Amino acid sequence: EKIKYKKKKNMTYDDDNIFAKILREEIPCKKIYENKYALAFHDVNPQSKIHILVIPKGKYISFADFSENALPKEINGFMKAVGKIAKNQNLVESGYRILANHGQNAGQEVAHFHIHIFGGEPLGPMISKT
Ligand code: DGP
């Protein structure tokens, strides 16, 4: 079944961003999990023992875009995927952190919404003081 995505009015999504290329399988990734609404793979530059990225399959620039414009079934499918991956990676008991950077102050590098999952070791303070 094809998913119908809403047309955006104010924001333009760059089809050439690196995660769009991963979704189109133009560049490889170390895939961990996939459902109809989400794809998860290892971060190329891991910041903790386990560092996974979960991205929606729809074209959303950031959390701001996703939370405003994604359909309920996309949000549900995506969030379910995040929880399932953490569980499959045995992170529920030991603990993990999820994070999404939106925009400049947060240092978002890739303009396709993604959630980071960190775990596998103690993660230190929530926000760097440096
Ligand atoms: P952010 O700063 O939140 O936009 O995080 C972007 C993350 O994406 C960063 O941790 C590195 C990762 N990343 C960048 N390019 C690639 C890539 O080509 N493959 C994979 N697997 N991860 C990438």
Tab-separated table of C-alpha atoms and ligand atoms in Angstrom:
chain	number	residue	atom	x	y	z
A	1	GLU	CA	0.000	0.000	0.000
A	2	LYS	CA	1.378	3.421	-0.965
A	3	ILE	CA	1.502	6.036	1.778
A	4	LYS	CA	0.125	9.445	0.817
A	5	TYR	CA	2.315	12.224	2.178
A	6	LYS	CA	1.027	15.749	2.741
A	7	LYS	CA	2.518	18.526	0.613
A	8	LYS	CA	4.625	20.947	2.646
A	9	LYS	CA	3.957	24.662	2.331
A	10	ASN	CA	6.766	26.497	4.039
A	11	MET	CA	9.790	24.262	4.161
A	12	THR	CA	11.763	22.740	1.363
A	13	TYR	CA	13.206	19.306	1.801
A	14	ASP	CA	16.561	18.659	0.116
A	15	ASP	CA	16.292	15.374	-1.795
A	16	ASP	CA	20.094	15.194	-1.940
A	17	ASN	CA	20.666	14.961	1.823
A	18	ILE	CA	22.649	11.915	2.911
A	19	PHE	CA	19.740	10.124	4.600
A	20	ALA	CA	17.548	10.560	1.515
A	21	LYS	CA	20.323	8.798	-0.407
A	22	ILE	CA	20.420	6.018	2.184
A	23	LEU	CA	16.630	5.606	1.883
A	24	ARG	CA	16.962	5.359	-1.910
A	25	GLU	CA	19.802	2.845	-1.370
A	26	GLU	CA	22.169	5.057	-3.356
A	27	ILE	CA	24.657	4.859	-0.513
A	28	PRO	CA	24.988	1.920	1.904
A	29	CYS	CA	24.195	1.771	5.605
A	30	LYS	CA	24.513	-0.861	8.306
A	31	LYS	CA	20.809	-1.552	8.608
A	32	ILE	CA	19.399	-2.677	11.939
A	33	TYR	CA	15.638	-2.497	11.509
A	34	GLU	CA	13.012	-1.382	9.042
A	35	ASN	CA	9.247	-1.072	9.067
A	36	LYS	CA	6.821	0.738	6.787
A	37	TYR	CA	7.552	4.116	8.366
A	38	ALA	CA	11.106	3.944	9.691
A	39	LEU	CA	14.621	2.794	8.910
A	40	ALA	CA	17.342	2.307	11.523
A	41	PHE	CA	21.072	1.963	11.000
A	42	HIS	CA	24.368	2.423	12.842
A	43	ASP	CA	25.750	5.954	13.040
A	44	VAL	CA	28.880	6.251	10.890
A	45	ASN	CA	30.626	8.167	13.681
A	46	PRO	CA	29.453	6.492	16.909
A	47	GLN	CA	29.515	8.659	20.052
A	48	SER	CA	28.790	5.749	22.397
A	49	LYS	CA	29.193	1.963	22.330
A	50	ILE	CA	25.789	1.652	20.710
A	51	HIS	CA	24.756	4.609	18.552
A	52	ILE	CA	21.823	4.051	16.246
A	53	LEU	CA	19.959	6.467	13.996
A	54	VAL	CA	16.255	6.036	13.323
A	55	ILE	CA	14.790	7.986	10.425
A	56	PRO	CA	11.255	8.254	9.069
A	57	LYS	CA	10.732	7.106	5.506
A	58	GLY	CA	8.774	10.279	4.749
A	59	LYS	CA	10.491	13.512	3.770
A	60	TYR	CA	10.738	15.509	7.003
A	61	ILE	CA	13.511	18.020	7.587
A	62	SER	CA	13.598	17.891	11.373
A	63	PHE	CA	11.545	17.206	14.472
A	64	ALA	CA	9.728	20.513	13.982
A	65	ASP	CA	8.608	19.416	10.504
A	66	PHE	CA	7.823	15.827	11.527
A	67	SER	CA	5.775	16.728	14.606
A	68	GLU	CA	3.764	19.299	12.657
A	69	ASN	CA	3.246	17.540	9.343
A	70	ALA	CA	3.564	13.785	9.719
A	71	LEU	CA	0.405	11.702	9.726
A	72	PRO	CA	-0.563	9.980	13.005
A	73	LYS	CA	0.244	6.571	11.507
A	74	GLU	CA	3.718	7.798	10.505
A	75	ILE	CA	4.400	9.165	13.995
A	76	ASN	CA	3.095	5.985	15.548
A	77	GLY	CA	5.072	3.698	13.213
A	78	PHE	CA	8.212	5.729	13.756
A	79	MET	CA	7.991	5.899	17.557
A	80	LYS	CA	7.122	2.210	17.762
A	81	ALA	CA	10.254	1.480	15.742
A	82	VAL	CA	12.443	3.489	18.153
A	83	GLY	CA	11.091	1.543	21.136
A	84	LYS	CA	11.376	-1.793	19.378
A	85	ILE	CA	14.988	-1.193	18.353
A	86	ALA	CA	16.024	-0.219	21.892
A	87	LYS	CA	14.342	-3.384	23.150
A	88	ASN	CA	15.919	-5.595	20.458
A	89	GLN	CA	19.334	-4.155	21.316
A	90	ASN	CA	18.796	-5.173	24.974
A	91	LEU	CA	18.937	-1.573	26.127
A	92	VAL	CA	15.765	-1.463	28.191
A	93	GLU	CA	17.281	-2.917	31.335
A	94	SER	CA	20.681	-1.200	31.124
A	95	GLY	CA	19.228	2.126	29.965
A	96	TYR	CA	19.572	4.311	26.936
A	97	ARG	CA	19.142	7.884	25.720
A	98	ILE	CA	17.243	9.218	22.716
A	99	LEU	CA	18.022	12.583	21.179
A	100	ALA	CA	16.973	14.681	18.190
A	101	ASN	CA	18.782	17.814	17.081
A	102	HIS	CA	16.672	20.506	15.453
A	103	GLY	CA	18.359	23.419	13.759
A	104	GLN	CA	21.405	25.517	14.355
A	105	ASN	CA	21.691	25.755	18.150
A	106	ALA	CA	21.395	21.984	18.414
A	107	GLY	CA	23.953	21.474	15.645
A	108	GLN	CA	21.724	19.449	13.322
A	109	GLU	CA	23.961	18.236	10.492
A	110	VAL	CA	21.640	16.190	8.316
A	111	ALA	CA	18.378	17.804	7.169
A	112	HIS	CA	16.264	14.655	7.383
A	113	PHE	CA	14.649	14.111	10.778
A	114	HIS	CA	16.428	11.464	12.846
A	115	ILE	CA	16.461	10.205	16.404
A	116	HIS	CA	19.725	9.076	17.924
A	117	ILE	CA	19.679	6.083	20.282
A	118	PHE	CA	22.704	5.945	22.588
A	119	GLY	CA	23.495	3.080	24.928
A	120	GLY	CA	25.702	0.168	25.865
A	121	GLU	CA	27.623	2.112	28.519
A	122	PRO	CA	27.072	4.919	31.059
A	123	LEU	CA	26.308	8.028	29.001
A	124	GLY	CA	27.447	10.824	31.295
A	125	PRO	CA	25.704	14.187	31.665
A	126	MET	CA	22.713	14.974	29.517
A	127	ILE	CA	24.282	18.047	27.925
A	128	SER	CA	27.948	18.851	27.423
A	129	LYS	CA	29.176	21.766	29.538
A	130	THR	CA	32.032	22.583	27.164
B	1	DGP	P1	22.860	15.399	13.714
B	1	DGP	O1	24.018	16.214	14.170
B	1	DGP	O2	21.842	15.173	14.802
B	1	DGP	O3	22.258	15.922	12.422
B	1	DGP	O4	23.444	13.962	13.441
B	1	DGP	C1	23.847	13.481	12.206
B	1	DGP	C2	24.480	12.148	12.447
B	1	DGP	O5	24.518	11.439	11.204
B	1	DGP	C3	25.910	12.181	12.963
B	1	DGP	O6	25.948	11.530	14.232
B	1	DGP	C4	26.735	11.410	11.928
B	1	DGP	C5	25.700	10.662	11.136
B	1	DGP	N1	25.991	10.492	9.725
B	1	DGP	C6	26.343	11.459	8.846
B	1	DGP	N2	26.526	10.935	7.615
B	1	DGP	C7	26.255	9.607	7.723
B	1	DGP	C8	26.276	8.533	6.799
B	1	DGP	O7	26.557	8.689	5.599
B	1	DGP	N3	25.971	7.298	7.273
B	1	DGP	C9	25.631	7.077	8.590
B	1	DGP	N4	25.361	5.843	8.945
B	1	DGP	N5	25.611	8.080	9.494
B	1	DGP	C10	25.919	9.321	9.063
